[in-house]
Amino acid sequence: MLFLLDALVFRGPYPYYLEPDSTTGSVEMRLWNEKKRERSGRPEILAVGDSRMPLFPRVANELQEETGYFFAGINSPGTSPRCWYYMLRDVDPDANLYHAILIPEYWYEDRDSWDRYDDRIRDLNYIVGQLKVTDIADFALSFHLPEYRLKAARGATWKGFVYQTDVREFLAAIPERLAKVEWYRRDQWEWVYNYEGIKENLVGLRADWENDRFLYTDDIPQERRDLLEKELLRPPVPDTERFRAYRQKWYGKVLDHYAHSDTKIIFLRMARGPVARPEPYPGYDTSVVRDLAERPNVLMMDEHLFDWMEQPRFSATRYT
């Protein structure tokens, strides 16, 4: 009975009314806008990724007459490859809407990080709305720690556990929520499409690789310094097997979804940051991305294509 009640509400109309600025609501809104968008009539390329995905569809579409393609994006801050599979399945259930899917990566090698991707339990909040009953076991078992498996299974089964904070806020201000949701559903696509990016940069930042440190200017805030040092100075966790298995699973599921279509899967290695270590960390010799690029309809862009962008003047002082 509890499952039926939960399903009636939270697998039914409620996701439409989620707080648009919440983790869960922002992904729901982004996917809804893409599904409702009028098709361009041209071959379309869809970008996934997080906030660091460098593609601006508006800028790319200014070259439509030259390229012949229309670009769109469902990249959402904080999401991961596990999320991208469910997001793609939601906007393209029949795997036939797009000429190509563009997937960003910082490294083609299986280089793990301090952020254990297979135990990112916050992924549940991002894509709970896309999880079907048939996904529960596979989604829960994709986590490594037993407590995360249990939490993922519970949230995927009874979605009310994930939505409970949002429900309280909704009941406390129903008219305001309804008005905000309609406003976002009417106008957000245009806001996102016309977004021009962050104007600040990191000019003045220098790397002292011999002493493994950065030299900053006074206007670079401490929180940005902490993030730079976490991402670019600390060696990654040396556990490539778990990360490799994670990539094989979720990129493999994306490829399986498009296995019987003409859609191409394109991997893009982004600029790694405002400064790049001259020599990569040793010991990362395997690459799921390179292995997958051997399959039909899978392409891998030149990994050095955007090396020229690894400069402080092209990097923002904050994330969106």
PDB file of C-alpha atoms in Angstrom:
ATOM      1  CA  MET A   1       0.000   0.000   0.000  1.00  0.00           C
ATOM      2  CA  LEU A   2       2.849   2.405   0.868  1.00  0.00           C
ATOM      3  CA  PHE A   3       4.484   1.727  -2.496  1.00  0.00           C
ATOM      4  CA  LEU A   4       1.214   2.267  -4.375  1.00  0.00           C
ATOM      5  CA  LEU A   5       0.560   5.565  -2.597  1.00  0.00           C
ATOM      6  CA  ASP A   6       4.121   6.728  -3.184  1.00  0.00           C
ATOM      7  CA  ALA A   7       3.925   5.734  -6.851  1.00  0.00           C
ATOM      8  CA  LEU A   8       0.582   7.459  -7.352  1.00  0.00           C
ATOM      9  CA  VAL A   9       1.990  10.789  -6.190  1.00  0.00           C
ATOM     10  CA  PHE A  10       5.731  10.762  -6.826  1.00  0.00           C
ATOM     11  CA  ARG A  11       5.802   8.682 -10.011  1.00  0.00           C
ATOM     12  CA  GLY A  12       2.862  10.742 -11.209  1.00  0.00           C
ATOM     13  CA  PRO A  13       2.275  14.506 -11.177  1.00  0.00           C
ATOM     14  CA  TYR A  14       4.495  15.698  -8.327  1.00  0.00           C
ATOM     15  CA  PRO A  15       7.859  16.004 -10.188  1.00  0.00           C
ATOM     16  CA  TYR A  16       6.253  18.666 -12.390  1.00  0.00           C
ATOM     17  CA  TYR A  17       5.969  20.925  -9.329  1.00  0.00           C
ATOM     18  CA  LEU A  18       9.423  20.471  -7.822  1.00  0.00           C
ATOM     19  CA  GLU A  19      11.299  23.578  -6.700  1.00  0.00           C
ATOM     20  CA  PRO A  20      13.045  24.626  -9.959  1.00  0.00           C
ATOM     21  CA  ASP A  21      16.221  25.746  -8.182  1.00  0.00           C
ATOM     22  CA  SER A  22      16.659  22.525  -6.204  1.00  0.00           C
ATOM     23  CA  THR A  23      19.051  19.755  -7.177  1.00  0.00           C
ATOM     24  CA  THR A  24      16.227  17.465  -8.262  1.00  0.00           C
ATOM     25  CA  GLY A  25      14.011  20.160  -9.737  1.00  0.00           C
ATOM     26  CA  SER A  26      16.741  21.722 -11.859  1.00  0.00           C
ATOM     27  CA  VAL A  27      17.410  18.447 -13.688  1.00  0.00           C
ATOM     28  CA  GLU A  28      13.680  17.790 -14.133  1.00  0.00           C
ATOM     29  CA  MET A  29      13.246  21.282 -15.583  1.00  0.00           C
ATOM     30  CA  ARG A  30      16.204  20.921 -17.941  1.00  0.00           C
ATOM     31  CA  LEU A  31      14.918  17.625 -19.301  1.00  0.00           C
ATOM     32  CA  TRP A  32      11.354  18.906 -19.599  1.00  0.00           C
ATOM     33  CA  ASN A  33      12.523  21.933 -21.595  1.00  0.00           C
ATOM     34  CA  GLU A  34      14.507  19.754 -23.994  1.00  0.00           C
ATOM     35  CA  LYS A  35      11.582  17.395 -24.546  1.00  0.00           C
ATOM     36  CA  LYS A  36       9.192  20.292 -25.194  1.00  0.00           C
ATOM     37  CA  ARG A  37      11.599  22.220 -27.438  1.00  0.00           C
ATOM     38  CA  GLU A  38      10.520  22.611 -31.040  1.00  0.00           C
ATOM     39  CA  ARG A  39      12.739  20.530 -33.298  1.00  0.00           C
ATOM     40  CA  SER A  40      15.058  22.468 -35.587  1.00  0.00           C
ATOM     41  CA  GLY A  41      14.607  20.440 -38.761  1.00  0.00           C
ATOM     42  CA  ARG A  42      18.378  19.955 -38.947  1.00  0.00           C
ATOM     43  CA  PRO A  43      20.518  17.070 -37.676  1.00  0.00           C
ATOM     44  CA  GLU A  44      20.846  17.775 -33.945  1.00  0.00           C
ATOM     45  CA  ILE A  45      23.768  17.263 -31.575  1.00  0.00           C
ATOM     46  CA  LEU A  46      23.006  17.003 -27.849  1.00  0.00           C
ATOM     47  CA  ALA A  47      25.580  17.737 -25.146  1.00  0.00           C
ATOM     48  CA  VAL A  48      25.477  16.126 -21.716  1.00  0.00           C
ATOM     49  CA  GLY A  49      27.803  16.848 -18.806  1.00  0.00           C
ATOM     50  CA  ASP A  50      28.019  18.992 -15.701  1.00  0.00           C
ATOM     51  CA  SER A  51      28.534  22.748 -15.324  1.00  0.00           C
ATOM     52  CA  ARG A  52      31.995  22.467 -16.885  1.00  0.00           C
ATOM     53  CA  MET A  53      30.727  21.293 -20.277  1.00  0.00           C
ATOM     54  CA  PRO A  54      32.202  24.007 -22.551  1.00  0.00           C
ATOM     55  CA  LEU A  55      29.591  23.909 -25.317  1.00  0.00           C
ATOM     56  CA  PHE A  56      27.333  26.962 -25.607  1.00  0.00           C
ATOM     57  CA  PRO A  57      24.558  25.896 -28.010  1.00  0.00           C
ATOM     58  CA  ARG A  58      23.661  29.499 -28.843  1.00  0.00           C
ATOM     59  CA  VAL A  59      27.202  30.229 -30.029  1.00  0.00           C
ATOM     60  CA  ALA A  60      27.468  26.946 -31.940  1.00  0.00           C
ATOM     61  CA  ASN A  61      24.119  27.557 -33.614  1.00  0.00           C
ATOM     62  CA  GLU A  62      25.314  30.888 -34.983  1.00  0.00           C
ATOM     63  CA  LEU A  63      27.340  28.712 -37.372  1.00  0.00           C
ATOM     64  CA  GLN A  64      24.402  26.552 -38.470  1.00  0.00           C
ATOM     65  CA  GLU A  65      24.700  27.576 -42.092  1.00  0.00           C
ATOM     66  CA  GLU A  66      28.323  26.426 -42.108  1.00  0.00           C
ATOM     67  CA  THR A  67      28.002  23.277 -40.007  1.00  0.00           C
ATOM     68  CA  GLY A  68      24.534  22.119 -40.987  1.00  0.00           C
ATOM     69  CA  TYR A  69      23.846  21.074 -37.383  1.00  0.00           C
ATOM     70  CA  PHE A  70      21.690  22.339 -34.513  1.00  0.00           C
ATOM     71  CA  PHE A  71      23.173  22.066 -31.009  1.00  0.00           C
ATOM     72  CA  ALA A  72      21.308  21.575 -27.730  1.00  0.00           C
ATOM     73  CA  GLY A  73      22.325  20.654 -24.195  1.00  0.00           C
ATOM     74  CA  ILE A  74      21.001  18.958 -21.080  1.00  0.00           C
ATOM     75  CA  ASN A  75      24.243  19.357 -19.130  1.00  0.00           C
ATOM     76  CA  SER A  76      23.400  20.096 -15.499  1.00  0.00           C
ATOM     77  CA  PRO A  77      25.688  21.198 -12.622  1.00  0.00           C
ATOM     78  CA  GLY A  78      26.739  18.380 -10.323  1.00  0.00           C
ATOM     79  CA  THR A  79      25.704  15.485 -12.548  1.00  0.00           C
ATOM     80  CA  SER A  80      27.905  12.519 -13.439  1.00  0.00           C
ATOM     81  CA  PRO A  81      28.073   9.758 -16.087  1.00  0.00           C
ATOM     82  CA  ARG A  82      25.636   7.671 -14.033  1.00  0.00           C
ATOM     83  CA  CYS A  83      23.147  10.549 -14.222  1.00  0.00           C
ATOM     84  CA  TRP A  84      23.791  11.192 -17.911  1.00  0.00           C
ATOM     85  CA  TYR A  85      22.604   7.701 -18.872  1.00  0.00           C
ATOM     86  CA  TYR A  86      19.213   8.178 -17.216  1.00  0.00           C
ATOM     87  CA  MET A  87      18.909  11.734 -18.527  1.00  0.00           C
ATOM     88  CA  LEU A  88      19.590  10.613 -22.107  1.00  0.00           C
ATOM     89  CA  ARG A  89      17.135   7.762 -21.805  1.00  0.00           C
ATOM     90  CA  ASP A  90      14.495  10.230 -20.600  1.00  0.00           C
ATOM     91  CA  VAL A  91      14.853  12.791 -23.414  1.00  0.00           C
ATOM     92  CA  ASP A  92      15.526  10.228 -26.164  1.00  0.00           C
ATOM     93  CA  PRO A  93      13.697   7.020 -25.174  1.00  0.00           C
ATOM     94  CA  ASP A  94      13.704   5.621 -28.725  1.00  0.00           C
ATOM     95  CA  ALA A  95      17.336   6.608 -29.380  1.00  0.00           C
ATOM     96  CA  ASN A  96      16.466   8.332 -32.641  1.00  0.00           C
ATOM     97  CA  LEU A  97      16.267  12.099 -32.020  1.00  0.00           C
ATOM     98  CA  TYR A  98      19.924  13.114 -32.303  1.00  0.00           C
ATOM     99  CA  HIS A  99      22.655  12.807 -34.875  1.00  0.00           C
ATOM    100  CA  ALA A 100      25.250  12.686 -32.100  1.00  0.00           C
ATOM    101  CA  ILE A 101      25.658  12.779 -28.311  1.00  0.00           C
ATOM    102  CA  LEU A 102      28.607  14.810 -27.011  1.00  0.00           C
ATOM    103  CA  ILE A 103      30.154  13.512 -23.747  1.00  0.00           C
ATOM    104  CA  PRO A 104      32.858  15.541 -21.934  1.00  0.00           C
ATOM    105  CA  GLU A 105      35.841  14.152 -20.033  1.00  0.00           C
ATOM    106  CA  TYR A 106      38.884  15.696 -18.384  1.00  0.00           C
ATOM    107  CA  TRP A 107      40.976  12.574 -18.943  1.00  0.00           C
ATOM    108  CA  TYR A 108      40.669   9.797 -21.480  1.00  0.00           C
ATOM    109  CA  GLU A 109      42.804   7.589 -19.199  1.00  0.00           C
ATOM    110  CA  ASP A 110      41.083   5.878 -16.276  1.00  0.00           C
ATOM    111  CA  ARG A 111      42.332   8.401 -13.752  1.00  0.00           C
ATOM    112  CA  ASP A 112      40.311   8.291 -10.556  1.00  0.00           C
ATOM    113  CA  SER A 113      39.812  11.319  -8.317  1.00  0.00           C
ATOM    114  CA  TRP A 114      39.142  12.083  -4.673  1.00  0.00           C
ATOM    115  CA  ASP A 115      35.461  12.138  -5.576  1.00  0.00           C
ATOM    116  CA  ARG A 116      34.563   8.438  -5.676  1.00  0.00           C
ATOM    117  CA  TYR A 117      32.203   8.344  -8.617  1.00  0.00           C
ATOM    118  CA  ASP A 118      30.713   4.959  -7.813  1.00  0.00           C
ATOM    119  CA  ASP A 119      29.751   6.194  -4.326  1.00  0.00           C
ATOM    120  CA  ARG A 120      28.283   9.580  -5.292  1.00  0.00           C
ATOM    121  CA  ILE A 121      25.033   9.031  -3.403  1.00  0.00           C
ATOM    122  CA  ARG A 122      23.932  12.541  -4.347  1.00  0.00           C
ATOM    123  CA  ASP A 123      23.311  11.128  -7.834  1.00  0.00           C
ATOM    124  CA  LEU A 124      20.064   9.796  -6.362  1.00  0.00           C
ATOM    125  CA  ASN A 125      18.818  13.364  -5.861  1.00  0.00           C
ATOM    126  CA  TYR A 126      19.655  14.394  -9.409  1.00  0.00           C
ATOM    127  CA  ILE A 127      17.921  11.594 -11.284  1.00  0.00           C
ATOM    128  CA  VAL A 128      15.356  10.122  -8.900  1.00  0.00           C
ATOM    129  CA  GLY A 129      12.641  11.364 -11.266  1.00  0.00           C
ATOM    130  CA  GLN A 130      14.012   9.244 -14.117  1.00  0.00           C
ATOM    131  CA  LEU A 131      14.274   6.004 -12.146  1.00  0.00           C
ATOM    132  CA  LYS A 132      11.761   3.304 -13.061  1.00  0.00           C
ATOM    133  CA  VAL A 133      10.781   0.338 -10.917  1.00  0.00           C
ATOM    134  CA  THR A 134      12.882  -1.846 -13.200  1.00  0.00           C
ATOM    135  CA  ASP A 135      15.930   0.324 -12.452  1.00  0.00           C
ATOM    136  CA  ILE A 136      15.890  -0.127  -8.671  1.00  0.00           C
ATOM    137  CA  ALA A 137      18.202  -3.124  -8.328  1.00  0.00           C
ATOM    138  CA  ASP A 138      20.710  -2.080 -10.978  1.00  0.00           C
ATOM    139  CA  PHE A 139      20.887   1.487  -9.701  1.00  0.00           C
ATOM    140  CA  ALA A 140      21.295   0.477  -6.051  1.00  0.00           C
ATOM    141  CA  LEU A 141      23.929  -2.159  -6.772  1.00  0.00           C
ATOM    142  CA  SER A 142      25.986   0.348  -8.767  1.00  0.00           C
ATOM    143  CA  PHE A 143      27.106   1.892  -5.457  1.00  0.00           C
ATOM    144  CA  HIS A 144      30.076   0.413  -3.647  1.00  0.00           C
ATOM    145  CA  LEU A 145      29.317   0.972   0.044  1.00  0.00           C
ATOM    146  CA  PRO A 146      26.481  -1.130   1.555  1.00  0.00           C
ATOM    147  CA  GLU A 147      24.903   1.879   3.288  1.00  0.00           C
ATOM    148  CA  TYR A 148      24.728   3.757  -0.013  1.00  0.00           C
ATOM    149  CA  ARG A 149      23.212   0.748  -1.734  1.00  0.00           C
ATOM    150  CA  LEU A 150      20.504   0.649   0.919  1.00  0.00           C
ATOM    151  CA  LYS A 151      19.832   4.379   0.678  1.00  0.00           C
ATOM    152  CA  ALA A 152      19.722   4.241  -3.130  1.00  0.00           C
ATOM    153  CA  ALA A 153      17.332   1.276  -3.105  1.00  0.00           C
ATOM    154  CA  ARG A 154      15.043   2.971  -0.595  1.00  0.00           C
ATOM    155  CA  GLY A 155      14.985   6.270  -2.490  1.00  0.00           C
ATOM    156  CA  ALA A 156      14.454   4.639  -5.874  1.00  0.00           C
ATOM    157  CA  THR A 157      11.609   2.524  -4.478  1.00  0.00           C
ATOM    158  CA  TRP A 158       9.847   5.094  -2.300  1.00  0.00           C
ATOM    159  CA  LYS A 159      10.641   8.417  -3.933  1.00  0.00           C
ATOM    160  CA  GLY A 160       8.919  10.312  -1.141  1.00  0.00           C
ATOM    161  CA  PHE A 161      12.050   9.787   0.957  1.00  0.00           C
ATOM    162  CA  VAL A 162      13.984  11.886  -1.556  1.00  0.00           C
ATOM    163  CA  TYR A 163      11.223  14.462  -2.070  1.00  0.00           C
ATOM    164  CA  GLN A 164      10.280  14.947   1.596  1.00  0.00           C
ATOM    165  CA  THR A 165      12.024  18.309   2.088  1.00  0.00           C
ATOM    166  CA  ASP A 166      10.559  19.621  -1.141  1.00  0.00           C
ATOM    167  CA  VAL A 167       7.072  18.455  -0.121  1.00  0.00           C
ATOM    168  CA  ARG A 168       7.264  20.373   3.160  1.00  0.00           C
ATOM    169  CA  GLU A 169       8.336  23.527   1.335  1.00  0.00           C
ATOM    170  CA  PHE A 170       5.615  23.037  -1.280  1.00  0.00           C
ATOM    171  CA  LEU A 171       2.852  22.676   1.328  1.00  0.00           C
ATOM    172  CA  ALA A 172       4.100  25.765   3.172  1.00  0.00           C
ATOM    173  CA  ALA A 173       3.777  28.005   0.093  1.00  0.00           C
ATOM    174  CA  ILE A 174       1.656  26.348  -2.591  1.00  0.00           C
ATOM    175  CA  PRO A 175       0.627  29.475  -4.599  1.00  0.00           C
ATOM    176  CA  GLU A 176       4.197  30.764  -4.698  1.00  0.00           C
ATOM    177  CA  ARG A 177       5.549  27.379  -5.855  1.00  0.00           C
ATOM    178  CA  LEU A 178       2.933  27.033  -8.585  1.00  0.00           C
ATOM    179  CA  ALA A 179       3.685  30.511  -9.881  1.00  0.00           C
ATOM    180  CA  LYS A 180       7.443  29.916  -9.862  1.00  0.00           C
ATOM    181  CA  VAL A 181       7.134  26.578 -11.639  1.00  0.00           C
ATOM    182  CA  GLU A 182       5.012  28.072 -14.421  1.00  0.00           C
ATOM    183  CA  TRP A 183       7.412  30.999 -14.760  1.00  0.00           C
ATOM    184  CA  TYR A 184      10.401  28.683 -15.108  1.00  0.00           C
ATOM    185  CA  ARG A 185       8.659  26.340 -17.518  1.00  0.00           C
ATOM    186  CA  ARG A 186       7.719  29.283 -19.691  1.00  0.00           C
ATOM    187  CA  ASP A 187      11.023  31.167 -19.717  1.00  0.00           C
ATOM    188  CA  GLN A 188      13.938  29.038 -18.466  1.00  0.00           C
ATOM    189  CA  TRP A 189      14.893  27.552 -21.826  1.00  0.00           C
ATOM    190  CA  GLU A 190      15.524  31.050 -23.154  1.00  0.00           C
ATOM    191  CA  TRP A 191      17.543  32.034 -20.061  1.00  0.00           C
ATOM    192  CA  VAL A 192      19.791  29.005 -20.382  1.00  0.00           C
ATOM    193  CA  TYR A 193      20.146  29.289 -24.140  1.00  0.00           C
ATOM    194  CA  ASN A 194      21.147  32.971 -23.966  1.00  0.00           C
ATOM    195  CA  TYR A 195      23.523  32.550 -21.016  1.00  0.00           C
ATOM    196  CA  GLU A 196      26.836  34.250 -21.825  1.00  0.00           C
ATOM    197  CA  GLY A 197      29.056  32.693 -19.181  1.00  0.00           C
ATOM    198  CA  ILE A 198      31.110  34.135 -16.346  1.00  0.00           C
ATOM    199  CA  LYS A 199      33.098  37.280 -17.044  1.00  0.00           C
ATOM    200  CA  GLU A 200      35.726  36.875 -14.292  1.00  0.00           C
ATOM    201  CA  ASN A 201      38.984  35.022 -14.894  1.00  0.00           C
ATOM    202  CA  LEU A 202      42.138  33.849 -13.111  1.00  0.00           C
ATOM    203  CA  VAL A 203      44.667  36.115 -14.801  1.00  0.00           C
ATOM    204  CA  GLY A 204      47.740  36.311 -12.579  1.00  0.00           C
ATOM    205  CA  LEU A 205      47.586  32.712 -11.374  1.00  0.00           C
ATOM    206  CA  ARG A 206      50.922  30.909 -11.736  1.00  0.00           C
ATOM    207  CA  ALA A 207      51.938  27.317 -11.090  1.00  0.00           C
ATOM    208  CA  ASP A 208      55.164  26.357  -9.303  1.00  0.00           C
ATOM    209  CA  TRP A 209      55.260  22.680 -10.229  1.00  0.00           C
ATOM    210  CA  GLU A 210      58.693  22.075  -8.695  1.00  0.00           C
ATOM    211  CA  ASN A 211      57.248  22.873  -5.266  1.00  0.00           C
ATOM    212  CA  ASP A 212      53.725  21.687  -6.122  1.00  0.00           C
ATOM    213  CA  ARG A 213      51.995  24.958  -5.333  1.00  0.00           C
ATOM    214  CA  PHE A 214      50.105  27.846  -6.922  1.00  0.00           C
ATOM    215  CA  LEU A 215      50.926  31.553  -6.697  1.00  0.00           C
ATOM    216  CA  TYR A 216      47.801  33.712  -6.500  1.00  0.00           C
ATOM    217  CA  THR A 217      46.829  37.309  -6.965  1.00  0.00           C
ATOM    218  CA  ASP A 218      44.930  38.963  -4.116  1.00  0.00           C
ATOM    219  CA  ASP A 219      41.605  39.005  -5.968  1.00  0.00           C
ATOM    220  CA  ILE A 220      41.332  35.207  -6.236  1.00  0.00           C
ATOM    221  CA  PRO A 221      39.019  34.147  -3.370  1.00  0.00           C
ATOM    222  CA  GLN A 222      40.036  31.488  -0.856  1.00  0.00           C
ATOM    223  CA  GLU A 223      37.268  29.078  -1.828  1.00  0.00           C
ATOM    224  CA  ARG A 224      38.523  29.119  -5.420  1.00  0.00           C
ATOM    225  CA  ARG A 225      42.099  28.528  -4.231  1.00  0.00           C
ATOM    226  CA  ASP A 226      40.948  25.527  -2.190  1.00  0.00           C
ATOM    227  CA  LEU A 227      39.144  24.078  -5.203  1.00  0.00           C
ATOM    228  CA  LEU A 228      42.129  24.561  -7.509  1.00  0.00           C
ATOM    229  CA  GLU A 229      44.457  22.835  -5.065  1.00  0.00           C
ATOM    230  CA  LYS A 230      42.035  19.958  -4.494  1.00  0.00           C
ATOM    231  CA  GLU A 231      41.543  19.347  -8.207  1.00  0.00           C
ATOM    232  CA  LEU A 232      44.997  20.098  -9.599  1.00  0.00           C
ATOM    233  CA  LEU A 233      47.576  19.593  -6.848  1.00  0.00           C
ATOM    234  CA  ARG A 234      46.464  16.535  -4.880  1.00  0.00           C
ATOM    235  CA  PRO A 235      47.311  13.212  -6.516  1.00  0.00           C
ATOM    236  CA  PRO A 236      44.192  11.219  -7.390  1.00  0.00           C
ATOM    237  CA  VAL A 237      43.155   8.134  -5.471  1.00  0.00           C
ATOM    238  CA  PRO A 238      45.159   5.238  -6.960  1.00  0.00           C
ATOM    239  CA  ASP A 239      42.209   2.910  -7.574  1.00  0.00           C
ATOM    240  CA  THR A 240      41.792   2.736 -11.306  1.00  0.00           C
ATOM    241  CA  GLU A 241      39.948  -0.594 -11.206  1.00  0.00           C
ATOM    242  CA  ARG A 242      36.869   0.860  -9.503  1.00  0.00           C
ATOM    243  CA  PHE A 243      36.859   3.903 -11.750  1.00  0.00           C
ATOM    244  CA  ARG A 244      37.379   1.776 -14.839  1.00  0.00           C
ATOM    245  CA  ALA A 245      34.467  -0.469 -13.837  1.00  0.00           C
ATOM    246  CA  TYR A 246      32.311   2.618 -13.263  1.00  0.00           C
ATOM    247  CA  ARG A 247      33.098   4.015 -16.706  1.00  0.00           C
ATOM    248  CA  GLN A 248      32.547   0.661 -18.374  1.00  0.00           C
ATOM    249  CA  LYS A 249      29.143   0.336 -16.772  1.00  0.00           C
ATOM    250  CA  TRP A 250      27.675   3.782 -17.394  1.00  0.00           C
ATOM    251  CA  TYR A 251      29.270   4.647 -20.717  1.00  0.00           C
ATOM    252  CA  GLY A 252      28.498   1.093 -21.765  1.00  0.00           C
ATOM    253  CA  LYS A 253      24.828   1.617 -20.918  1.00  0.00           C
ATOM    254  CA  VAL A 254      24.766   4.802 -22.994  1.00  0.00           C
ATOM    255  CA  LEU A 255      26.279   2.945 -25.944  1.00  0.00           C
ATOM    256  CA  ASP A 256      23.869   0.047 -25.486  1.00  0.00           C
ATOM    257  CA  HIS A 257      20.938   2.485 -25.524  1.00  0.00           C
ATOM    258  CA  TYR A 258      22.082   3.767 -28.926  1.00  0.00           C
ATOM    259  CA  ALA A 259      23.393   0.436 -30.216  1.00  0.00           C
ATOM    260  CA  HIS A 260      20.662   0.006 -32.833  1.00  0.00           C
ATOM    261  CA  SER A 261      20.478   3.623 -33.967  1.00  0.00           C
ATOM    262  CA  ASP A 262      22.556   5.831 -36.233  1.00  0.00           C
ATOM    263  CA  THR A 263      23.386   8.199 -33.383  1.00  0.00           C
ATOM    264  CA  LYS A 264      27.094   8.754 -32.896  1.00  0.00           C
ATOM    265  CA  ILE A 265      28.655   9.002 -29.437  1.00  0.00           C
ATOM    266  CA  ILE A 266      31.459  11.585 -29.356  1.00  0.00           C
ATOM    267  CA  PHE A 267      33.893  11.880 -26.440  1.00  0.00           C
ATOM    268  CA  LEU A 268      35.394  15.327 -25.927  1.00  0.00           C
ATOM    269  CA  ARG A 269      38.424  15.921 -23.717  1.00  0.00           C
ATOM    270  CA  MET A 270      37.932  19.354 -22.207  1.00  0.00           C
ATOM    271  CA  ALA A 271      40.558  21.839 -21.118  1.00  0.00           C
ATOM    272  CA  ARG A 272      41.722  20.542 -17.722  1.00  0.00           C
ATOM    273  CA  GLY A 273      41.947  23.880 -15.958  1.00  0.00           C
ATOM    274  CA  PRO A 274      43.706  27.264 -15.850  1.00  0.00           C
ATOM    275  CA  VAL A 275      47.094  25.507 -15.664  1.00  0.00           C
ATOM    276  CA  ALA A 276      47.987  21.940 -16.580  1.00  0.00           C
ATOM    277  CA  ARG A 277      50.646  19.784 -14.965  1.00  0.00           C
ATOM    278  CA  PRO A 278      53.500  19.295 -17.497  1.00  0.00           C
ATOM    279  CA  GLU A 279      53.689  15.574 -16.804  1.00  0.00           C
ATOM    280  CA  PRO A 280      50.574  13.585 -15.923  1.00  0.00           C
ATOM    281  CA  TYR A 281      50.532  11.352 -12.881  1.00  0.00           C
ATOM    282  CA  PRO A 282      52.094   7.973 -13.727  1.00  0.00           C
ATOM    283  CA  GLY A 283      50.316   4.656 -13.491  1.00  0.00           C
ATOM    284  CA  TYR A 284      47.188   5.424 -15.478  1.00  0.00           C
ATOM    285  CA  ASP A 285      47.664   3.346 -18.576  1.00  0.00           C
ATOM    286  CA  THR A 286      44.179   1.982 -19.235  1.00  0.00           C
ATOM    287  CA  SER A 287      41.377   3.883 -20.933  1.00  0.00           C
ATOM    288  CA  VAL A 288      37.762   2.794 -21.197  1.00  0.00           C
ATOM    289  CA  VAL A 289      37.162   5.757 -23.508  1.00  0.00           C
ATOM    290  CA  ARG A 290      39.839   4.619 -25.954  1.00  0.00           C
ATOM    291  CA  ASP A 291      38.499   1.062 -25.802  1.00  0.00           C
ATOM    292  CA  LEU A 292      34.959   2.224 -26.536  1.00  0.00           C
ATOM    293  CA  ALA A 293      36.195   4.336 -29.445  1.00  0.00           C
ATOM    294  CA  GLU A 294      36.895   1.062 -31.256  1.00  0.00           C
ATOM    295  CA  ARG A 295      33.164   0.381 -31.437  1.00  0.00           C
ATOM    296  CA  PRO A 296      30.990   1.469 -34.381  1.00  0.00           C
ATOM    297  CA  ASN A 297      29.483   4.969 -34.125  1.00  0.00           C
ATOM    298  CA  VAL A 298      31.841   5.978 -31.287  1.00  0.00           C
ATOM    299  CA  LEU A 299      34.275   8.833 -31.910  1.00  0.00           C
ATOM    300  CA  MET A 300      37.003  10.317 -29.741  1.00  0.00           C
ATOM    301  CA  MET A 301      38.076  13.885 -30.402  1.00  0.00           C
ATOM    302  CA  ASP A 302      41.780  14.741 -30.397  1.00  0.00           C
ATOM    303  CA  GLU A 303      42.731  14.918 -26.721  1.00  0.00           C
ATOM    304  CA  HIS A 304      44.977  17.942 -27.325  1.00  0.00           C
ATOM    305  CA  LEU A 305      42.411  19.922 -29.312  1.00  0.00           C
ATOM    306  CA  PHE A 306      41.732  22.322 -26.443  1.00  0.00           C
ATOM    307  CA  ASP A 307      45.182  22.459 -24.836  1.00  0.00           C
ATOM    308  CA  TRP A 308      45.447  26.082 -25.940  1.00  0.00           C
ATOM    309  CA  MET A 309      42.570  26.945 -23.581  1.00  0.00           C
ATOM    310  CA  GLU A 310      44.449  25.792 -20.465  1.00  0.00           C
ATOM    311  CA  GLN A 311      45.261  29.363 -19.515  1.00  0.00           C
ATOM    312  CA  PRO A 312      44.187  31.496 -16.510  1.00  0.00           C
ATOM    313  CA  ARG A 313      42.482  34.044 -18.754  1.00  0.00           C
ATOM    314  CA  PHE A 314      40.012  31.392 -19.950  1.00  0.00           C
ATOM    315  CA  SER A 315      39.115  30.119 -16.464  1.00  0.00           C
ATOM    316  CA  ALA A 316      36.425  31.521 -14.195  1.00  0.00           C
ATOM    317  CA  THR A 317      37.021  32.492 -10.572  1.00  0.00           C
ATOM    318  CA  ARG A 318      33.848  30.669  -9.573  1.00  0.00           C
ATOM    319  CA  TYR A 319      31.562  27.906 -10.782  1.00  0.00           C
ATOM    320  CA  THR A 320      27.911  28.248 -11.700  1.00  0.00           C
TER     321      THR A 320
END
